[in-house]
């Protein structure tokens, strides 16, 4: 028997019964009752804005799966480019498919010289790399006259490969510019993660990417590749629903990610730990959070109310990295903060647990990334998720241009008053 829900409009006595499928019912039921009736749902707390077959997330059980495969198995056995293929194409690649995909991505890592010499050079010397990254992604689209051919499957696939391949190059370029260092060209002989680290940190001919660190980078990229309908992905879908090109839509998604409540949280975590400064200050800091004087950054999640499976994997990856780089001095403060918060009634009652950003910043710092690069590091792999959602949206016959309704709470009609009479 199908589950159903029956809604009665008490004003008219009219009733409508609709099926519940997978815990969801169509809001079209409301329009059947009264076409001028809308649900008020700020921040989409109870609204599914799309049907999606990309990522499954069960916040209560701490489950995250890409195309059905648990994140733990992917982090353990796969590579970022293989995961990117899985997300974008829907299936794991065969050996030949993987080789071709890796070759395609590797051969699109270069960016036009004008991007570096004229576009990036125009920024102020201390520009935030994420601000540079967002604008560089939007600008990149202007270099391809086929960027707007989003309904041509081959053309869209080409833009996807270009974006996946070029985001690390752009990210590294922004960093090198901010440091006043010469740009390092992509190296086709290196893996995705190795190439990125090489473009970031190579100084002189002797630089060799440490394989443990390259692996950690790859795992971090896998963990951040997609996270269903979060703020950035929603921005990607909303902008894509207007049929904007993938570069513009990716820039919009990256802009959402920049916010401190979203991808900017890892940066905020390190700043918070630095400010706490010593484990003896942890209890006072936790009290100040409970008194409403700020948030415990890296804690809490809209969906995960038990634990964030990414946080568990990242904590382990952090120790692998620290074996090579030595311990991040902020780690002790983080561990103490985690211990105090997890035993405190305030956090227990609100189901606040460490999220992916609580430890990722510490790894990034140990790898040598400056704090203001952290959100850029999140944006590189998430570009894969964003583009996957864009493709899904464009193929979804039920989707139209996004256009939510509002609950108007302003003035009724009133006359204009000339300035002299106000
Ligand atoms: N520190 C202290 N209190 C918190 C925190 C926190 N980090 N997060 C939530 N709360 C409190 C909040 O004040 C509220 O308390 P009350 O019921 O007394 O008003 C209660 O917990 C419920 O919080 P909420 O604001 O309704 O939760 P939300 O689902 O709207 O927000 C969140 C989720 C992630 C924005 C929020 O937990 C937060 O701001 N965390 C810190 C920032 C952070 O770490 N963000 C990274 C998220 S993971 C990366 C990603 O996927 O983007």
Coordinates of C-alpha atoms and ligand atoms in Angstrom, one line a residue:
X1 CA 0.0 0.0 0.0
X2 CA 1.3 3.5 -0.9
X3 CA 1.8 5.9 2.0
X4 CA -0.3 9.1 1.6
X5 CA -0.8 12.4 3.3
X6 CA -4.1 14.2 3.5
X7 CA -4.2 17.9 3.9
X8 CA -7.4 19.8 4.8
X9 CA -7.9 23.5 4.2
X10 CA -9.9 24.4 7.3
X11 CA -11.1 27.6 5.7
X12 CA -12.9 25.8 2.9
X13 CA -13.1 22.2 4.2
X14 CA -11.4 21.1 0.9
X15 CA -9.2 18.0 1.3
X16 CA -6.4 16.6 -0.9
X17 CA -4.6 13.3 -0.5
X18 CA -1.2 12.8 -2.2
X19 CA 1.3 9.9 -2.1
X20 CA 4.5 10.1 0.0
X21 CA 7.5 8.6 -1.9
X22 CA 10.8 8.2 -0.1
X23 CA 9.6 10.5 2.7
X24 CA 8.7 13.3 0.2
X25 CA 5.3 14.6 -1.1
X26 CA 4.8 17.1 -3.8
X27 CA 3.9 20.6 -2.8
X28 CA 1.6 20.7 -5.9
X29 CA -1.0 19.3 -3.4
X30 CA -1.2 22.7 -1.9
X31 CA -1.9 24.4 -5.2
X32 CA -4.8 21.9 -5.7
X33 CA -6.3 23.2 -2.4
X34 CA -5.7 26.9 -3.2
X35 CA -3.4 28.2 -6.0
X36 CA -2.5 31.2 -3.9
X37 CA -1.4 29.2 -0.9
X38 CA 2.4 28.9 -0.2
X39 CA 4.5 27.2 2.4
X40 CA 6.8 29.4 4.4
X41 CA 10.1 27.6 4.7
X42 CA 13.0 30.0 5.3
X43 CA 16.4 28.4 4.5
X44 CA 14.6 25.3 3.0
X45 CA 14.5 23.4 6.2
X46 CA 11.7 21.2 5.0
X47 CA 11.9 21.6 1.3
X48 CA 13.4 19.2 -1.3
X49 CA 14.2 21.5 -4.2
X50 CA 15.1 18.7 -6.6
X51 CA 15.2 14.9 -7.1
X52 CA 18.9 13.8 -7.2
X53 CA 20.7 10.5 -7.7
X54 CA 24.2 11.8 -6.9
X55 CA 24.9 11.8 -3.2
X56 CA 23.0 10.1 -0.3
X57 CA 23.3 11.6 3.1
X58 CA 21.7 10.4 6.3
X59 CA 22.6 12.9 9.0
X60 CA 21.2 10.9 11.9
X61 CA 23.2 7.8 11.0
X62 CA 26.3 9.6 9.8
X63 CA 26.1 8.1 6.3
X64 CA 27.6 9.8 3.2
X65 CA 27.6 7.9 -0.2
X66 CA 28.6 9.1 -3.7
X67 CA 26.4 7.3 -6.3
X68 CA 25.7 4.6 -3.6
X69 CA 29.3 4.0 -2.6
X70 CA 30.2 4.8 1.1
X71 CA 32.6 7.7 1.5
X72 CA 34.8 5.5 3.8
X73 CA 35.4 3.0 0.9
X74 CA 36.2 5.7 -1.6
X75 CA 38.6 7.5 0.8
X76 CA 40.3 4.2 1.5
X77 CA 40.6 2.7 -2.1
X78 CA 40.0 5.3 -4.7
X79 CA 41.6 8.4 -6.2
X80 CA 40.1 11.9 -6.6
X81 CA 40.0 11.7 -10.3
X82 CA 38.3 8.3 -10.2
X83 CA 35.7 9.7 -7.7
X84 CA 35.3 12.7 -10.0
X85 CA 34.4 10.3 -12.8
X86 CA 32.0 8.4 -10.6
X87 CA 30.2 11.6 -9.6
X88 CA 30.1 13.1 -13.1
X89 CA 29.3 10.0 -15.1
X90 CA 27.4 8.0 -12.5
X91 CA 29.5 4.8 -12.5
X92 CA 33.1 3.8 -11.6
X93 CA 35.2 3.9 -14.8
X94 CA 36.8 0.8 -16.4
X95 CA 40.6 0.8 -16.7
X96 CA 40.4 2.3 -20.3
X97 CA 37.7 4.9 -19.2
X98 CA 39.9 5.9 -16.3
X99 CA 43.0 6.2 -18.4
X100 CA 41.2 8.4 -21.0
X101 CA 39.6 10.5 -18.3
X102 CA 42.9 11.1 -16.5
X103 CA 44.6 11.9 -19.8
X104 CA 41.8 14.4 -20.8
X105 CA 42.0 16.2 -17.4
X106 CA 45.8 16.2 -17.4
X107 CA 45.8 17.8 -20.9
X108 CA 43.5 20.6 -20.0
X109 CA 45.4 22.0 -17.0
X110 CA 47.0 24.9 -18.8
X111 CA 45.3 28.3 -18.7
X112 CA 45.6 31.2 -21.2
X113 CA 48.6 33.4 -20.6
X114 CA 46.3 36.4 -20.5
X115 CA 44.6 35.0 -17.4
X116 CA 47.9 35.1 -15.5
X117 CA 49.7 38.1 -17.0
X118 CA 46.8 40.5 -17.4
X119 CA 43.9 39.3 -15.3
X120 CA 45.6 38.1 -12.1
X121 CA 48.2 40.8 -12.2
X122 CA 45.4 43.4 -11.9
X123 CA 44.7 42.3 -8.3
X124 CA 46.1 44.2 -5.3
X125 CA 49.1 42.4 -3.8
X126 CA 47.2 41.3 -0.7
X127 CA 43.9 40.2 -2.4
X128 CA 42.2 37.3 -0.7
X129 CA 42.9 34.2 -2.9
X130 CA 39.2 33.1 -2.7
X131 CA 38.1 36.5 -4.1
X132 CA 40.7 36.1 -6.8
X133 CA 39.6 32.5 -7.4
X134 CA 35.9 33.3 -7.8
X135 CA 36.5 36.1 -10.3
X136 CA 39.1 34.1 -12.2
X137 CA 36.6 31.2 -12.7
X138 CA 34.0 33.6 -14.0
X139 CA 36.6 35.2 -16.3
X140 CA 37.8 31.8 -17.5
X141 CA 34.5 31.3 -19.4
X142 CA 35.2 34.4 -21.5
X143 CA 38.1 32.5 -23.1
X144 CA 35.8 29.9 -24.6
X145 CA 33.2 30.8 -27.2
X146 CA 31.5 27.5 -26.8
X147 CA 31.1 28.0 -23.0
X148 CA 27.4 28.9 -23.4
X149 CA 26.5 25.8 -25.5
X150 CA 25.1 24.1 -22.5
X151 CA 22.5 22.0 -24.4
X152 CA 25.2 20.6 -26.7
X153 CA 26.2 17.5 -24.7
X154 CA 29.8 17.3 -26.1
X155 CA 30.4 21.0 -25.5
X156 CA 29.2 20.8 -21.9
X157 CA 31.4 17.8 -21.3
X158 CA 34.3 19.7 -22.7
X159 CA 33.6 22.6 -20.3
X160 CA 33.4 20.2 -17.4
X161 CA 36.8 18.7 -18.2
X162 CA 38.3 22.2 -18.6
X163 CA 37.0 23.3 -15.3
X164 CA 38.0 20.2 -13.3
X165 CA 41.4 20.4 -14.9
X166 CA 42.0 24.1 -14.5
X167 CA 40.7 24.9 -11.0
X168 CA 43.9 23.6 -9.3
X169 CA 46.0 25.7 -11.8
X170 CA 43.9 28.8 -11.0
X171 CA 44.1 28.2 -7.3
X172 CA 47.9 27.8 -7.3
X173 CA 48.2 30.8 -9.6
X174 CA 46.2 33.0 -7.0
X175 CA 48.5 31.7 -4.2
X176 CA 51.8 32.3 -6.1
X177 CA 50.6 35.8 -7.0
X178 CA 49.8 36.6 -3.3
X179 CA 53.3 35.4 -2.3
X180 CA 55.0 37.2 -5.1
X181 CA 56.3 33.9 -6.4
X182 CA 56.8 32.9 -10.1
X183 CA 54.0 30.8 -11.5
X184 CA 54.7 27.1 -11.9
X185 CA 53.3 25.4 -15.0
X186 CA 51.2 22.2 -14.7
X187 CA 53.2 19.0 -15.0
X188 CA 51.4 16.3 -17.0
X189 CA 53.5 13.5 -15.5
X190 CA 52.0 14.1 -12.0
X191 CA 48.7 13.0 -10.5
X192 CA 46.0 15.6 -9.8
X193 CA 47.0 16.1 -6.2
X194 CA 50.8 15.9 -6.8
X195 CA 50.5 18.4 -9.6
X196 CA 48.5 20.8 -7.4
X197 CA 51.1 20.6 -4.6
X198 CA 53.9 21.0 -7.1
X199 CA 52.3 24.2 -8.6
X200 CA 51.8 25.5 -5.1
X201 CA 55.1 24.9 -3.4
X202 CA 57.8 24.2 -6.0
X203 CA 60.8 26.5 -5.5
X204 CA 64.0 25.5 -7.2
X205 CA 64.6 22.2 -9.1
X206 CA 64.9 19.9 -6.0
X207 CA 61.3 20.1 -4.9
X208 CA 59.6 16.7 -4.8
X209 CA 56.1 16.1 -3.7
X210 CA 56.0 13.8 -0.6
X211 CA 53.7 10.8 -1.6
X212 CA 52.1 10.7 1.9
X213 CA 51.1 14.4 1.6
X214 CA 49.9 13.9 -2.0
X215 CA 47.8 11.0 -0.8
X216 CA 46.3 13.1 2.1
X217 CA 45.5 15.9 -0.4
X218 CA 43.7 13.3 -2.6
X219 CA 41.7 12.0 0.4
X220 CA 40.8 15.6 1.4
X221 CA 39.7 16.2 -2.2
X222 CA 37.5 13.0 -2.2
X223 CA 35.8 14.0 1.0
X224 CA 35.0 17.5 -0.3
X225 CA 33.8 16.5 -3.8
X226 CA 30.1 16.6 -3.1
X227 CA 27.7 17.1 -0.3
X228 CA 24.2 17.2 -2.0
X229 CA 22.1 20.3 -1.6
X230 CA 24.3 22.6 0.5
X231 CA 24.4 26.3 0.2
X232 CA 27.0 26.4 -2.7
X233 CA 25.4 23.6 -4.6
X234 CA 22.0 25.3 -4.3
X235 CA 23.6 28.5 -5.7
X236 CA 25.0 26.4 -8.6
X237 CA 21.6 24.9 -9.3
X238 CA 19.7 28.3 -9.0
X239 CA 22.2 30.0 -11.3
X240 CA 22.3 27.1 -13.7
X241 CA 18.5 27.0 -13.8
X242 CA 18.7 30.4 -15.6
X243 CA 20.8 28.5 -18.2
X244 CA 24.0 30.5 -17.3
X245 CA 27.2 29.0 -18.5
X246 CA 29.1 26.5 -16.2
X247 CA 31.9 29.0 -15.5
X248 CA 29.5 31.7 -14.3
X249 CA 27.5 29.2 -12.3
X250 CA 30.7 27.7 -10.7
X251 CA 31.8 31.2 -9.7
X252 CA 28.4 31.8 -8.0
X253 CA 28.7 28.5 -6.2
X254 CA 32.2 29.4 -5.1
X255 CA 31.0 32.8 -3.9
X256 CA 28.5 31.0 -1.6
X257 CA 31.2 28.6 -0.4
X258 CA 33.3 31.6 0.6
X259 CA 31.0 32.4 3.5
X260 CA 32.3 31.6 7.0
X261 CA 29.2 29.5 7.8
X262 CA 30.0 27.3 4.8
X263 CA 33.4 26.7 3.2
X264 CA 35.0 29.5 5.1
X265 CA 34.5 27.6 8.4
X266 CA 37.9 25.8 8.2
X267 CA 39.7 29.2 8.0
X268 CA 37.5 30.4 11.0
X269 CA 38.5 27.2 13.0
X270 CA 42.2 27.9 12.7
X271 CA 41.7 31.6 13.5
X272 CA 39.6 30.5 16.5
X273 CA 42.2 28.0 17.8
X274 CA 45.0 30.6 17.3
X275 CA 42.9 33.1 19.3
X276 CA 42.3 30.5 22.1
X277 CA 46.1 30.2 22.2
X278 CA 46.5 27.6 25.0
X279 CA 44.5 24.6 26.3
X280 CA 44.1 26.4 29.7
X281 CA 41.9 28.9 27.9
X282 CA 39.5 26.3 26.5
X283 CA 37.0 26.2 29.3
X284 CA 36.6 30.0 29.3
X285 CA 36.2 29.9 25.5
X286 CA 33.5 27.3 25.7
X287 CA 31.7 29.3 28.3
X288 CA 31.8 32.4 26.1
X289 CA 30.2 30.3 23.2
X290 CA 27.5 29.1 25.5
X291 CA 26.8 32.7 26.6
X292 CA 26.2 33.5 22.9
X293 CA 29.4 35.4 22.4
X294 CA 30.3 33.5 19.2
X295 CA 30.1 30.1 17.7
X296 CA 32.4 27.1 18.2
X297 CA 33.5 27.0 14.6
X298 CA 33.9 23.5 13.0
X299 CA 31.0 22.3 15.2
X300 CA 27.4 21.7 14.2
X301 CA 25.8 20.8 10.9
X302 CA 22.4 21.4 9.3
X303 CA 22.1 17.7 8.4
X304 CA 24.6 15.7 10.5
X305 CA 23.1 15.5 14.0
X306 CA 25.1 12.5 15.2
X307 CA 28.6 12.7 13.7
X308 CA 30.1 13.8 10.4
X309 CA 31.7 10.8 8.7
X310 CA 34.1 13.1 6.9
X311 CA 35.4 14.4 10.2
X312 CA 36.3 10.8 11.3
X313 CA 38.3 10.2 8.1
X314 CA 39.9 13.6 8.3
X315 CA 41.0 13.1 11.9
X316 CA 42.9 9.9 10.8
X317 CA 44.4 11.7 7.8
X318 CA 45.6 14.4 10.1
X319 CA 47.7 12.0 12.0
X320 CA 49.2 10.6 8.8
X321 CA 50.2 14.1 7.8
X322 CA 51.6 15.0 11.2
X323 CA 53.9 11.9 11.0
X324 CA 55.6 13.7 8.1
X325 CA 55.3 17.3 9.0
X326 CA 55.4 17.1 12.8
X327 CA 52.3 18.0 14.9
X328 CA 50.4 21.2 14.3
X329 CA 50.7 23.1 17.6
X330 CA 47.0 23.9 17.5
X331 CA 46.1 20.2 17.5
X332 CA 46.2 20.0 21.3
X333 CA 43.9 22.9 21.7
X334 CA 41.5 21.3 19.1
X335 CA 41.5 17.9 20.9
X336 CA 40.8 19.6 24.3
X337 CA 38.1 21.8 22.7
X338 CA 36.5 18.7 21.2
X339 CA 36.7 16.8 24.5
X340 CA 35.2 19.7 26.5
X341 CA 32.4 20.4 24.0
X342 CA 31.4 16.7 23.5
X343 CA 30.9 16.4 27.3
X344 CA 29.0 19.7 27.7
X345 CA 25.2 19.7 28.1
X346 CA 24.9 22.7 25.7
X347 CA 26.5 20.9 22.8
X348 CA 25.0 17.5 23.6
X349 CA 21.4 18.9 23.8
X350 CA 21.8 20.6 20.4
X351 CA 23.5 17.6 18.8
X352 CA 26.6 19.6 17.9
X353 CA 29.5 17.5 16.8
X354 CA 32.8 18.3 15.0
X355 CA 32.2 18.7 11.2
X356 CA 34.5 18.2 8.3
X357 CA 36.1 21.7 8.9
X358 CA 37.2 21.1 12.5
X359 CA 40.3 19.2 11.5
X360 CA 40.8 20.0 7.8
X361 CA 42.3 23.4 8.6
X362 CA 44.9 21.8 10.8
X363 CA 45.9 19.5 8.0
X364 CA 46.0 22.3 5.5
X365 CA 48.2 24.3 7.8
X366 CA 50.5 21.4 8.4
X367 CA 50.8 20.9 4.6
X368 CA 52.0 24.5 4.3
X369 CA 48.9 26.3 3.1
X370 CA 48.2 29.7 4.5
X371 CA 44.9 30.1 6.2
X372 CA 43.3 32.3 3.5
X373 CA 43.8 29.4 0.9
X374 CA 41.6 27.0 2.9
X375 CA 38.3 27.8 1.2
X376 CA 40.1 27.6 -2.2
X377 CA 41.2 24.1 -1.2
X378 CA 37.5 23.2 -0.6
X379 CA 36.4 24.8 -3.9
X380 CA 38.8 22.7 -6.1
X381 CA 37.2 19.3 -5.5
X382 CA 33.7 20.8 -4.9
X383 CA 33.8 22.0 -8.5
X384 CA 33.2 18.4 -9.5
X385 CA 30.1 18.2 -7.3
X386 CA 28.8 21.5 -8.6
X387 CA 29.2 20.5 -12.2
X388 CA 27.6 17.1 -11.6
X389 CA 24.6 18.9 -10.1
X390 CA 24.4 21.3 -13.0
X391 CA 24.4 18.4 -15.5
X392 CA 21.7 16.6 -13.5
X393 CA 19.6 19.8 -13.4
X394 CA 19.9 20.4 -17.1
X395 CA 18.7 16.8 -17.8
X396 CA 15.8 17.0 -15.4
X397 CA 12.5 17.7 -17.2
X398 CA 10.8 18.8 -14.0
X399 CA 13.2 21.6 -13.4
X400 CA 12.5 25.2 -14.4
X401 CA 14.1 28.5 -13.6
X402 CA 14.3 28.8 -9.8
X403 CA 11.9 31.3 -8.5
X404 CA 10.8 30.9 -4.9
X405 CA 7.7 32.8 -3.7
X406 CA 7.8 35.2 -0.7
X407 CA 5.6 36.1 2.2
X408 CA 5.2 39.8 1.8
X409 CA 5.2 41.5 5.2
X410 CA 5.7 45.1 4.2
X411 CA 3.4 48.1 4.0
X412 CA 0.0 48.2 2.3
X413 CA -0.2 50.7 -0.5
X414 CA 0.7 54.2 0.7
X415 CA 1.3 57.5 -1.2
X416 CA 4.7 58.9 -2.1
X417 CA 5.6 61.9 0.1
X418 CA 7.7 64.6 -1.4
X419 CA 11.0 65.1 0.3
X420 CA 10.1 68.5 1.7
X421 CA 7.1 67.1 3.5
X422 CA 8.9 64.0 5.2
Ligands
LIG1 N1 28.6 26.8 18.2 C1 27.6 27.1 19.2 N2 26.3 26.9 19.1 C2 25.9 26.4 17.9 C3 26.8 26.1 16.8 C4 28.1 26.2 17.1 N3 29.0 25.9 16.1 N4 26.1 25.6 15.8 C5 24.8 25.7 16.2 N5 24.7 26.2 17.4 C6 23.5 26.3 18.2 C7 22.6 27.5 17.7 O1 23.0 28.7 18.3 C8 21.2 27.0 18.1 O2 21.1 27.2 19.5 P1 19.6 27.6 20.0 O3 18.7 26.5 19.7 O4 19.8 27.9 21.5 O5 19.2 28.9 19.3 C9 21.3 25.5 17.8 O6 22.7 25.1 18.0 C10 20.8 25.1 16.5 O7 21.6 25.7 15.5 P2 21.1 26.3 14.1 O8 21.8 27.6 13.9 O9 19.6 26.2 14.1 O10 21.7 25.2 13.1 P3 21.8 25.3 11.6 O11 21.5 24.0 11.0 O12 21.0 26.5 11.1 O13 23.3 25.7 11.4 C11 25.6 25.5 10.9 C12 24.3 24.8 10.9 C13 26.7 24.6 10.3 C14 25.5 26.8 10.1 C15 26.0 25.9 12.4 O14 26.1 24.8 13.2 C16 27.3 26.7 12.5 O15 27.2 28.0 12.3 N6 28.4 26.1 12.8 C17 29.7 26.7 12.8 C18 30.2 27.0 11.4 C19 30.7 25.7 10.8 O16 31.4 25.0 11.3 N7 30.3 25.5 9.5 C20 30.8 24.4 8.7 C21 29.7 23.5 8.3 S1 30.3 22.0 7.6 C22 30.9 22.5 6.1 C23 29.9 22.5 5.1 O17 29.3 21.4 4.8 O18 29.6 23.6 4.5

